[in-house]
Amino acid sequence: MKKLHLILLGAAVLIAVVFLSFSSERMRSWQSGYLRVSSPALQAGSAISGQVAKLQKGLKTLDQLEEENAVLTAQNNELRAASQLSGDLASENQRLRSALDYRERSAFKLLPAQIMSRDASSWWNTVKINRGFAASVDAAQPVLTADGLVGRTTTVSKDISIILLLTDENCQVAARVEGTNEQGILSGQRVTGNASPELVLNFLNRDANLQPGMKVFTAGVSGAVFPAGILLGVIKEFRARELDGQAIVEPAADFARLEDVFVVLGSK
Amino acid sequence: MIRGIALFASIYLVLVAQEFIPPLPFLGGAHLILVPVLFCYGALWLSFPVMLGLALFTGLLSDLAFLHVVGDRVEIGLGWSMLFYVLLGTALQPLQPLFREGRWEVHCLAAGAATLSLLLLQYIMVCLRRGSFFFDWTVFWHLAGPSVLALLLAPVVYLFFSLLPASAPGRRRGGGLTR
């Protein structure tokens, strides 16, 4: 290797080491800057992805119609397509109505947001939403749907925020089981094979009498990110371990179909 | 020159586009990871100084795209991917003469091995940070799935960049290591 190449290699390694020495706050601020710069590309990608999803949905419906109604005339197909279109609109209308209704009856001040994209990495479960500090979003704010808790904000840029999902092992929530004194720490799993994996509730009493179907809520310990009383999920299974008990919890929110979420900005 | 610019632009575009590609259920929910495939092409094509620039650019963008900050804790800090790509590019440079002779399989193997190494290193760092280590079939597929896909998609990337002119008309070609 040439001497010049060695010098350049040393310089490149030095640059990487300089970045490695950054504090977590500085790294977060760089990431926020990256999101700000990438915001137009991410928004365009989100719009294109939405259109493609709609197109796929439409094509699937047409396929099904073809299979089921091979002998229908062109007019019948047209009528069925029109009916399907109004069905999609009605379903979207229903979804938005229920979201609006939840927002109005909630005890929290909620900011509606839409999921833009999902983390493409293998080891972390995060999503990006189309709201940032321009809409008063801050780091470490809870994010939920009408069904239950979704996660918390981590890095926030002007128009985009990253949400650490409840299904991530790093998202740990103090939880209590409905109708009992049992409290534990709920978290996701390190590596999961699907988009809506089960959660684990650790540090329970090993002789706790927990039955499948019992609801799990946030405990709301003082100074915590999550307020008390947000539904997390339903117990699916309980097992006593050597020192403590562990429950497998089915999440209340459907992580495979997340579209609209709310950021909790504070109490009303 | 044109190929070099296209590589820089593609890496950014692929990083953004990857976020909209859903996990692949037939590979245990693993994701499609194309950045190492593009970088390996660059490392086998570009001159050493430009390759270093591409490594720093790729590493910085990858780290920023996947930075995982919870409270005050960062799982894999800014700079690790830069270091990975700088060392990977340096290791691949001696294979450049073979690649320039048209041995496209060098790129294929490099892309698969690079994707596997990157994911394995990430997983080891995550395990060290979280204080426990386990390995099951889901972890296996999250490592092997994207690596196999990288291996399979590498010829497409090779073909795409081979169709691009290496330099602007009227300019000297290439600029990589010469034999």
CSV table of C-alpha atoms in Angstrom, one decimal:
chain,number,residue,atom,x,y,z
A,1,MET,CA,0.0,0.0,0.0
A,2,LYS,CA,1.3,3.4,-0.9
A,3,LYS,CA,2.3,5.9,1.8
A,4,LEU,CA,-0.4,8.3,0.7
A,5,HIS,CA,-3.0,5.6,1.0
A,6,LEU,CA,-1.9,4.8,4.5
A,7,ILE,CA,-2.2,8.5,5.5
A,8,LEU,CA,-5.6,8.7,3.9
A,9,LEU,CA,-6.7,5.5,5.7
A,10,GLY,CA,-5.5,6.9,9.0
A,11,ALA,CA,-7.4,10.2,8.4
A,12,ALA,CA,-10.6,8.3,7.6
A,13,VAL,CA,-10.3,6.2,10.8
A,14,LEU,CA,-9.6,9.4,12.7
A,15,ILE,CA,-12.8,10.9,11.4
A,16,ALA,CA,-14.8,7.8,12.4
A,17,VAL,CA,-13.3,8.0,15.9
A,18,VAL,CA,-14.2,11.7,16.2
A,19,PHE,CA,-17.8,10.8,15.5
A,20,LEU,CA,-17.6,7.9,18.0
A,21,SER,CA,-16.6,10.3,20.7
A,22,PHE,CA,-19.9,12.3,20.3
A,23,SER,CA,-22.2,12.5,23.3
A,24,SER,CA,-25.7,10.9,22.9
A,25,GLU,CA,-27.3,14.3,22.8
A,26,ARG,CA,-25.0,15.4,20.0
A,27,MET,CA,-25.7,12.2,18.1
A,28,ARG,CA,-29.4,12.8,18.5
A,29,SER,CA,-29.0,16.3,17.2
A,30,TRP,CA,-27.1,15.0,14.1
A,31,GLN,CA,-29.9,12.5,13.5
A,32,SER,CA,-32.5,15.2,13.8
A,33,GLY,CA,-30.6,17.2,11.2
A,34,TYR,CA,-30.5,14.1,8.9
A,35,LEU,CA,-34.2,13.7,9.3
A,36,ARG,CA,-34.8,17.4,8.5
A,37,VAL,CA,-32.7,17.1,5.3
A,38,SER,CA,-34.3,13.8,4.3
A,39,SER,CA,-37.8,15.0,5.1
A,40,PRO,CA,-38.8,15.7,1.5
A,41,ALA,CA,-37.5,12.3,0.3
A,42,LEU,CA,-39.2,10.5,3.2
A,43,GLN,CA,-42.5,12.3,2.6
A,44,ALA,CA,-42.3,11.5,-1.1
A,45,GLY,CA,-41.5,7.9,-0.3
A,46,SER,CA,-44.4,7.7,2.1
A,47,ALA,CA,-46.8,9.1,-0.5
A,48,ILE,CA,-45.6,6.7,-3.2
A,49,SER,CA,-45.7,3.8,-0.8
A,50,GLY,CA,-49.3,4.7,0.2
A,51,GLN,CA,-50.3,4.8,-3.5
A,52,VAL,CA,-48.7,1.5,-4.2
A,53,ALA,CA,-50.5,0.0,-1.2
A,54,LYS,CA,-53.8,1.3,-2.5
A,55,LEU,CA,-53.0,-0.1,-5.9
A,56,GLN,CA,-52.1,-3.5,-4.5
A,57,LYS,CA,-55.4,-3.5,-2.5
A,58,GLY,CA,-57.3,-2.7,-5.6
A,59,LEU,CA,-55.6,-5.4,-7.7
A,60,LYS,CA,-56.2,-8.0,-5.0
A,61,THR,CA,-59.9,-7.2,-5.0
A,62,LEU,CA,-60.1,-7.4,-8.7
A,63,ASP,CA,-58.3,-10.8,-8.6
A,64,GLN,CA,-60.8,-12.1,-6.1
A,65,LEU,CA,-63.6,-10.8,-8.2
A,66,GLU,CA,-62.3,-12.6,-11.2
A,67,GLU,CA,-62.0,-15.8,-9.3
A,68,GLU,CA,-65.4,-15.6,-7.9
A,69,ASN,CA,-67.3,-14.2,-10.8
A,70,ALA,CA,-65.7,-15.4,-14.0
A,71,VAL,CA,-68.9,-15.2,-15.9
A,72,LEU,CA,-70.0,-11.7,-14.9
A,73,THR,CA,-70.3,-9.1,-17.6
A,74,ALA,CA,-68.2,-5.9,-17.9
A,75,GLN,CA,-71.1,-4.0,-16.5
A,76,ASN,CA,-71.3,-6.1,-13.4
A,77,ASN,CA,-67.6,-5.8,-12.9
A,78,GLU,CA,-67.9,-2.0,-13.1
A,79,LEU,CA,-70.7,-2.0,-10.5
A,80,ARG,CA,-68.7,-4.2,-8.2
A,81,ALA,CA,-65.6,-2.0,-8.5
A,82,ALA,CA,-67.7,1.1,-7.7
A,83,SER,CA,-69.2,-0.7,-4.7
A,84,GLN,CA,-65.7,-1.7,-3.6
A,85,LEU,CA,-64.5,1.9,-3.9
A,86,SER,CA,-67.4,3.2,-1.7
A,87,GLY,CA,-66.7,0.3,0.7
A,88,ASP,CA,-63.0,1.5,1.0
A,89,LEU,CA,-64.2,5.1,1.6
A,90,ALA,CA,-66.7,4.0,4.2
A,91,SER,CA,-64.1,1.9,6.0
A,92,GLU,CA,-61.6,4.8,5.9
A,93,ASN,CA,-64.4,7.1,7.2
A,94,GLN,CA,-65.2,4.8,10.0
A,95,ARG,CA,-61.5,4.5,11.0
A,96,LEU,CA,-61.1,8.3,11.0
A,97,ARG,CA,-64.4,8.8,12.9
A,98,SER,CA,-63.3,6.4,15.6
A,99,ALA,CA,-59.9,8.1,15.9
A,100,LEU,CA,-61.6,11.5,16.2
A,101,ASP,CA,-64.0,10.1,18.8
A,102,TYR,CA,-61.1,8.7,20.8
A,103,ARG,CA,-59.3,12.0,20.7
A,104,GLU,CA,-62.3,13.8,22.0
A,105,ARG,CA,-63.0,11.5,24.9
A,106,SER,CA,-59.4,11.0,25.9
A,107,ALA,CA,-58.1,12.5,29.2
A,108,PHE,CA,-54.9,13.5,27.4
A,109,LYS,CA,-54.1,16.3,25.0
A,110,LEU,CA,-53.5,14.2,21.8
A,111,LEU,CA,-51.8,15.1,18.6
A,112,PRO,CA,-52.8,13.0,15.6
A,113,ALA,CA,-50.0,11.7,13.4
A,114,GLN,CA,-49.5,9.2,10.6
A,115,ILE,CA,-46.9,6.5,10.2
A,116,MET,CA,-44.5,7.4,7.4
A,117,SER,CA,-42.2,4.5,7.4
A,118,ARG,CA,-40.8,1.6,9.4
A,119,ASP,CA,-37.2,1.0,10.5
A,120,ALA,CA,-35.4,-1.1,7.8
A,121,SER,CA,-32.9,-2.5,10.3
A,122,SER,CA,-33.0,-6.0,11.7
A,123,TRP,CA,-32.5,-5.4,15.4
A,124,TRP,CA,-34.7,-2.4,16.3
A,125,ASN,CA,-38.4,-1.7,16.1
A,126,THR,CA,-39.1,1.9,15.3
A,127,VAL,CA,-41.4,3.9,13.0
A,128,LYS,CA,-41.3,7.4,11.7
A,129,ILE,CA,-44.3,9.8,12.1
A,130,ASN,CA,-45.1,12.9,10.2
A,131,ARG,CA,-45.0,15.2,13.2
A,132,GLY,CA,-42.0,16.9,14.8
A,133,PHE,CA,-41.1,19.8,17.1
A,134,ALA,CA,-43.0,22.2,14.8
A,135,ALA,CA,-46.1,20.5,16.1
A,136,SER,CA,-44.9,20.6,19.8
A,137,VAL,CA,-43.7,17.0,19.8
A,138,ASP,CA,-40.8,16.4,22.2
A,139,ALA,CA,-38.5,13.5,23.0
A,140,ALA,CA,-39.9,10.8,25.4
A,141,GLN,CA,-43.6,11.4,24.8
A,142,PRO,CA,-46.0,8.5,24.8
A,143,VAL,CA,-47.6,7.5,21.5
A,144,LEU,CA,-50.9,5.5,21.4
A,145,THR,CA,-53.8,4.5,19.3
A,146,ALA,CA,-57.5,4.0,20.4
A,147,ASP,CA,-56.5,0.4,21.1
A,148,GLY,CA,-53.6,0.9,23.4
A,149,LEU,CA,-50.0,2.1,23.8
A,150,VAL,CA,-47.7,2.1,20.8
A,151,GLY,CA,-44.4,3.4,22.1
A,152,ARG,CA,-42.5,6.6,22.8
A,153,THR,CA,-40.8,9.3,20.8
A,154,THR,CA,-37.0,9.3,20.7
A,155,THR,CA,-35.4,11.6,18.1
A,156,VAL,CA,-37.5,14.6,17.1
A,157,SER,CA,-36.8,16.8,14.1
A,158,LYS,CA,-38.9,19.7,12.7
A,159,ASP,CA,-41.5,17.5,10.8
A,160,ILE,CA,-40.5,13.9,11.6
A,161,SER,CA,-40.2,12.0,14.8
A,162,ILE,CA,-38.9,8.5,15.5
A,163,ILE,CA,-41.1,6.3,17.7
A,164,LEU,CA,-39.6,3.4,19.6
A,165,LEU,CA,-42.3,0.8,19.5
A,166,LEU,CA,-43.5,-1.2,22.5
A,167,THR,CA,-42.4,-4.3,20.6
A,168,ASP,CA,-38.7,-3.3,21.0
A,169,GLU,CA,-36.7,-4.8,23.8
A,170,ASN,CA,-35.5,-1.3,24.8
A,171,CYS,CA,-39.0,0.1,25.3
A,172,GLN,CA,-39.6,-0.9,29.0
A,173,VAL,CA,-42.9,0.1,30.6
A,174,ALA,CA,-43.9,-0.3,34.3
A,175,ALA,CA,-47.1,-2.3,34.1
A,176,ARG,CA,-49.8,-3.6,36.4
A,177,VAL,CA,-52.3,-6.4,35.9
A,178,GLU,CA,-56.0,-5.5,36.1
A,179,GLY,CA,-57.8,-6.6,39.3
A,180,THR,CA,-54.5,-7.7,41.0
A,181,ASN,CA,-51.6,-6.0,42.9
A,182,GLU,CA,-49.2,-7.5,40.4
A,183,GLN,CA,-46.7,-5.1,38.8
A,184,GLY,CA,-43.9,-5.8,36.5
A,185,ILE,CA,-41.8,-4.5,33.6
A,186,LEU,CA,-43.3,-5.0,30.1
A,187,SER,CA,-41.0,-5.0,27.1
A,188,GLY,CA,-40.7,-6.4,23.6
A,189,GLN,CA,-38.4,-9.1,22.4
A,190,ARG,CA,-34.9,-8.7,20.9
A,191,VAL,CA,-35.6,-10.4,17.5
A,192,THR,CA,-39.0,-11.1,16.2
A,193,GLY,CA,-40.3,-12.9,13.2
A,194,ASN,CA,-43.4,-10.8,12.5
A,195,ALA,CA,-44.7,-7.2,12.7
A,196,SER,CA,-46.9,-7.7,15.7
A,197,PRO,CA,-45.0,-9.9,18.1
A,198,GLU,CA,-45.9,-10.8,21.7
A,199,LEU,CA,-44.6,-8.8,24.6
A,200,VAL,CA,-43.1,-10.1,27.9
A,201,LEU,CA,-44.1,-9.0,31.4
A,202,ASN,CA,-41.2,-9.7,33.8
A,203,PHE,CA,-40.5,-9.5,37.5
A,204,LEU,CA,-44.0,-10.7,38.7
A,205,ASN,CA,-44.5,-12.8,41.8
A,206,ARG,CA,-43.8,-16.4,40.9
A,207,ASP,CA,-47.0,-17.5,42.7
A,208,ALA,CA,-49.2,-14.8,41.0
A,209,ASN,CA,-52.6,-16.0,40.0
A,210,LEU,CA,-52.7,-14.6,36.5
A,211,GLN,CA,-55.2,-16.0,34.0
A,212,PRO,CA,-55.2,-15.6,30.2
A,213,GLY,CA,-57.4,-12.7,29.2
A,214,MET,CA,-56.5,-10.4,32.1
A,215,LYS,CA,-55.7,-6.9,30.9
A,216,VAL,CA,-52.4,-5.2,31.5
A,217,PHE,CA,-52.2,-1.4,31.9
A,218,THR,CA,-49.4,1.1,32.4
A,219,ALA,CA,-48.6,1.5,36.1
A,220,GLY,CA,-47.6,5.2,35.8
A,221,VAL,CA,-44.8,5.3,38.3
A,222,SER,CA,-43.6,8.8,39.2
A,223,GLY,CA,-41.2,10.4,36.8
A,224,ALA,CA,-42.0,7.8,34.1
A,225,VAL,CA,-42.7,8.6,30.5
A,226,PHE,CA,-46.1,6.8,30.4
A,227,PRO,CA,-49.1,8.0,32.4
A,228,ALA,CA,-51.1,5.4,34.4
A,229,GLY,CA,-54.1,3.5,32.9
A,230,ILE,CA,-53.1,3.1,29.2
A,231,LEU,CA,-54.0,-0.4,28.0
A,232,LEU,CA,-50.9,-2.4,27.0
A,233,GLY,CA,-52.3,-5.8,26.1
A,234,VAL,CA,-53.9,-8.9,27.4
A,235,ILE,CA,-52.2,-11.8,29.2
A,236,LYS,CA,-51.9,-14.9,27.0
A,237,GLU,CA,-49.8,-17.1,29.2
A,238,PHE,CA,-48.2,-17.1,32.7
A,239,ARG,CA,-45.2,-19.1,33.7
A,240,ALA,CA,-43.5,-19.3,37.1
A,241,ARG,CA,-39.7,-19.2,36.8
A,242,GLU,CA,-37.0,-19.9,39.5
A,243,LEU,CA,-37.1,-16.5,41.1
A,244,ASP,CA,-40.0,-14.6,39.5
A,245,GLY,CA,-43.0,-15.0,37.2
A,246,GLN,CA,-43.2,-14.1,33.6
A,247,ALA,CA,-46.4,-13.4,31.5
A,248,ILE,CA,-46.6,-13.4,27.8
A,249,VAL,CA,-48.8,-10.5,26.7
A,250,GLU,CA,-50.6,-10.0,23.4
A,251,PRO,CA,-50.3,-6.3,22.5
A,252,ALA,CA,-53.5,-4.3,22.4
A,253,ALA,CA,-52.4,-2.2,19.5
A,254,ASP,CA,-52.1,-3.9,16.1
A,255,PHE,CA,-48.5,-3.2,15.2
A,256,ALA,CA,-48.8,-4.9,11.8
A,257,ARG,CA,-51.5,-2.4,10.7
A,258,LEU,CA,-50.4,0.9,12.3
A,259,GLU,CA,-51.5,3.8,10.3
A,260,ASP,CA,-52.8,6.6,12.6
A,261,VAL,CA,-51.4,7.3,16.0
A,262,PHE,CA,-51.6,10.0,18.7
A,263,VAL,CA,-48.7,11.6,20.5
A,264,VAL,CA,-49.6,12.5,24.1
A,265,LEU,CA,-48.6,16.1,24.5
A,266,GLY,CA,-49.9,16.3,28.1
A,267,SER,CA,-53.1,16.3,30.2
A,268,LYS,CA,-56.1,18.2,29.1
B,1,MET,CA,-16.9,10.0,-12.6
B,2,ILE,CA,-20.6,9.4,-13.6
B,3,ARG,CA,-20.5,6.0,-12.0
B,4,GLY,CA,-19.0,7.4,-8.9
B,5,ILE,CA,-21.7,10.1,-8.6
B,6,ALA,CA,-24.4,7.5,-9.3
B,7,LEU,CA,-23.0,5.4,-6.5
B,8,PHE,CA,-23.1,8.2,-3.9
B,9,ALA,CA,-26.6,9.1,-5.0
B,10,SER,CA,-27.8,5.5,-5.1
B,11,ILE,CA,-26.6,4.9,-1.5
B,12,TYR,CA,-28.7,7.8,-0.2
B,13,LEU,CA,-31.7,6.8,-2.3
B,14,VAL,CA,-31.5,3.2,-1.3
B,15,LEU,CA,-31.2,4.1,2.4
B,16,VAL,CA,-34.5,6.1,2.1
B,17,ALA,CA,-36.2,3.5,-0.1
B,18,GLN,CA,-35.4,0.6,2.2
B,19,GLU,CA,-37.7,2.1,4.9
B,20,PHE,CA,-40.6,1.6,2.6
B,21,ILE,CA,-39.9,-2.1,1.8
B,22,PRO,CA,-41.7,-4.3,4.3
B,23,PRO,CA,-40.0,-7.1,6.1
B,24,LEU,CA,-40.0,-10.4,4.2
B,25,PRO,CA,-42.1,-13.0,5.8
B,26,PHE,CA,-40.5,-15.9,3.9
B,27,LEU,CA,-37.2,-14.9,5.5
B,28,GLY,CA,-38.4,-14.8,9.1
B,29,GLY,CA,-39.3,-11.1,8.9
B,30,ALA,CA,-35.8,-10.1,7.8
B,31,HIS,CA,-35.3,-6.9,5.9
B,32,LEU,CA,-33.8,-6.3,2.4
B,33,ILE,CA,-30.4,-4.5,3.0
B,34,LEU,CA,-28.9,-3.1,-0.2
B,35,VAL,CA,-26.4,-0.5,1.0
B,36,PRO,CA,-23.5,-3.0,1.4
B,37,VAL,CA,-24.2,-4.3,-2.1
B,38,LEU,CA,-23.8,-0.8,-3.5
B,39,PHE,CA,-20.8,0.0,-1.4
B,40,CYS,CA,-19.0,-3.2,-2.4
B,41,TYR,CA,-19.4,-2.2,-6.1
B,42,GLY,CA,-17.9,1.1,-5.2
B,43,ALA,CA,-15.0,-0.4,-3.3
B,44,LEU,CA,-14.2,-2.7,-6.2
B,45,TRP,CA,-14.5,0.1,-8.8
B,46,LEU,CA,-13.4,3.4,-7.3
B,47,SER,CA,-9.8,4.6,-6.6
B,48,PHE,CA,-8.6,4.4,-3.0
B,49,PRO,CA,-9.2,8.0,-2.0
B,50,VAL,CA,-12.7,8.1,-3.6
B,51,MET,CA,-13.5,4.7,-2.0
B,52,LEU,CA,-12.6,6.2,1.4
B,53,GLY,CA,-14.9,9.1,0.8
B,54,LEU,CA,-17.7,6.7,-0.2
B,55,ALA,CA,-17.0,4.7,3.0
B,56,LEU,CA,-17.3,7.7,5.2
B,57,PHE,CA,-20.4,8.9,3.4
B,58,THR,CA,-22.1,5.5,3.5
B,59,GLY,CA,-21.2,4.9,7.1
B,60,LEU,CA,-22.4,8.3,8.3
B,61,LEU,CA,-25.7,8.0,6.5
B,62,SER,CA,-26.3,4.4,7.7
B,63,ASP,CA,-25.5,5.4,11.3
B,64,LEU,CA,-27.8,8.4,11.1
B,65,ALA,CA,-30.6,6.4,9.5
B,66,PHE,CA,-30.4,3.6,12.1
B,67,LEU,CA,-29.2,5.4,15.2
B,68,HIS,CA,-31.1,4.1,18.2
B,69,VAL,CA,-31.1,6.5,21.1
B,70,VAL,CA,-33.2,5.7,24.2
B,71,GLY,CA,-32.8,8.3,26.9
B,72,ASP,CA,-29.1,8.9,27.2
B,73,ARG,CA,-28.2,5.4,25.8
B,74,VAL,CA,-27.0,4.9,22.3
B,75,GLU,CA,-26.9,1.2,21.2
B,76,ILE,CA,-24.5,1.6,18.2
B,77,GLY,CA,-22.9,5.0,18.2
B,78,LEU,CA,-22.3,7.3,15.3
B,79,GLY,CA,-19.0,6.3,13.6
B,80,TRP,CA,-19.1,2.5,13.9
B,81,SER,CA,-20.5,2.0,10.4
B,82,MET,CA,-17.9,4.5,9.1
B,83,LEU,CA,-15.2,2.4,10.6
B,84,PHE,CA,-16.7,-0.8,9.2
B,85,TYR,CA,-17.0,0.5,5.6
B,86,VAL,CA,-13.5,2.1,5.7
B,87,LEU,CA,-12.0,-1.3,6.7
B,88,LEU,CA,-14.2,-3.3,4.3
B,89,GLY,CA,-13.3,-1.0,1.4
B,90,THR,CA,-9.6,-1.3,2.2
B,91,ALA,CA,-9.9,-5.1,2.4
B,92,LEU,CA,-11.7,-5.2,-1.0
B,93,GLN,CA,-9.3,-2.9,-2.9
B,94,PRO,CA,-6.7,-5.6,-3.6
B,95,LEU,CA,-9.5,-7.6,-5.4
B,96,GLN,CA,-10.0,-4.6,-7.8
B,97,PRO,CA,-7.8,-6.0,-10.7
B,98,LEU,CA,-9.9,-9.2,-10.7
B,99,PHE,CA,-13.2,-7.2,-10.8
B,100,ARG,CA,-11.9,-5.0,-13.6
B,101,GLU,CA,-11.2,-8.1,-15.6
B,102,GLY,CA,-14.9,-8.8,-15.5
B,103,ARG,CA,-15.1,-11.2,-12.7
B,104,TRP,CA,-18.5,-10.1,-11.4
B,105,GLU,CA,-18.7,-13.0,-9.0
B,106,VAL,CA,-16.1,-11.2,-6.8
B,107,HIS,CA,-18.7,-8.5,-6.2
B,108,CYS,CA,-21.4,-11.1,-5.5
B,109,LEU,CA,-19.4,-12.9,-2.8
B,110,ALA,CA,-18.2,-9.6,-1.4
B,111,ALA,CA,-21.7,-8.2,-1.1
B,112,GLY,CA,-23.0,-11.4,0.7
B,113,ALA,CA,-20.0,-11.5,3.0
B,114,ALA,CA,-20.2,-7.8,3.8
B,115,THR,CA,-24.0,-7.9,4.6
B,116,LEU,CA,-23.5,-10.9,6.9
B,117,SER,CA,-20.5,-9.3,8.6
B,118,LEU,CA,-22.3,-6.0,9.1
B,119,LEU,CA,-25.4,-7.6,10.6
B,120,LEU,CA,-23.4,-10.0,12.7
B,121,LEU,CA,-21.3,-7.1,14.2
B,122,GLN,CA,-24.5,-5.1,14.8
B,123,TYR,CA,-26.1,-8.1,16.6
B,124,ILE,CA,-23.0,-8.7,18.7
B,125,MET,CA,-22.9,-5.0,19.7
B,126,VAL,CA,-26.6,-5.0,20.6
B,127,CYS,CA,-26.2,-8.2,22.7
B,128,LEU,CA,-23.1,-6.7,24.5
B,129,ARG,CA,-25.1,-3.5,25.2
B,130,ARG,CA,-28.1,-5.4,26.5
B,131,GLY,CA,-26.0,-7.8,28.6
B,132,SER,CA,-27.2,-11.1,27.3
B,133,PHE,CA,-26.7,-13.2,24.2
B,134,PHE,CA,-29.0,-15.7,22.5
B,135,PHE,CA,-29.1,-17.3,19.1
B,136,ASP,CA,-32.2,-19.0,17.6
B,137,TRP,CA,-33.7,-19.6,14.1
B,138,THR,CA,-35.2,-16.1,14.0
B,139,VAL,CA,-31.8,-14.5,14.6
B,140,PHE,CA,-30.3,-16.9,12.0
B,141,TRP,CA,-32.8,-15.8,9.4
B,142,HIS,CA,-32.2,-12.1,10.3
B,143,LEU,CA,-28.5,-12.7,9.5
B,144,ALA,CA,-28.7,-15.2,6.7
B,145,GLY,CA,-31.8,-13.8,4.9
B,146,PRO,CA,-30.5,-10.3,3.9
B,147,SER,CA,-27.0,-11.8,3.1
B,148,VAL,CA,-28.4,-14.4,0.7
B,149,LEU,CA,-30.6,-11.7,-0.9
B,150,ALA,CA,-27.6,-9.4,-1.2
B,151,LEU,CA,-25.7,-12.2,-2.9
B,152,LEU,CA,-28.6,-12.7,-5.4
B,153,LEU,CA,-29.2,-9.0,-6.1
B,154,ALA,CA,-25.5,-8.2,-6.6
B,155,PRO,CA,-25.5,-9.2,-10.3
B,156,VAL,CA,-28.4,-6.8,-10.9
B,157,VAL,CA,-26.5,-3.9,-9.3
B,158,TYR,CA,-23.4,-4.9,-11.3
B,159,LEU,CA,-25.4,-4.9,-14.5
B,160,PHE,CA,-27.0,-1.6,-13.7
B,161,PHE,CA,-23.7,0.2,-13.0
B,162,SER,CA,-22.0,-1.5,-16.0
B,163,LEU,CA,-24.5,0.1,-18.2
B,164,LEU,CA,-23.6,3.5,-17.0
B,165,PRO,CA,-20.7,5.3,-18.6
B,166,ALA,CA,-17.6,5.2,-16.4
B,167,SER,CA,-16.7,8.8,-17.1
B,168,ALA,CA,-18.2,11.9,-18.8
B,169,PRO,CA,-17.6,12.1,-22.6
B,170,GLY,CA,-14.2,13.4,-23.5
B,171,ARG,CA,-12.7,12.5,-20.1
B,172,ARG,CA,-10.2,9.9,-19.1
B,173,ARG,CA,-11.8,6.6,-18.0
B,174,GLY,CA,-11.5,5.0,-14.6
B,175,GLY,CA,-9.2,6.1,-11.8
B,176,GLY,CA,-9.0,3.0,-9.6
B,177,LEU,CA,-6.0,0.9,-8.8
B,178,THR,CA,-4.0,-0.2,-11.9
B,179,ARG,CA,-2.0,-3.3,-12.3
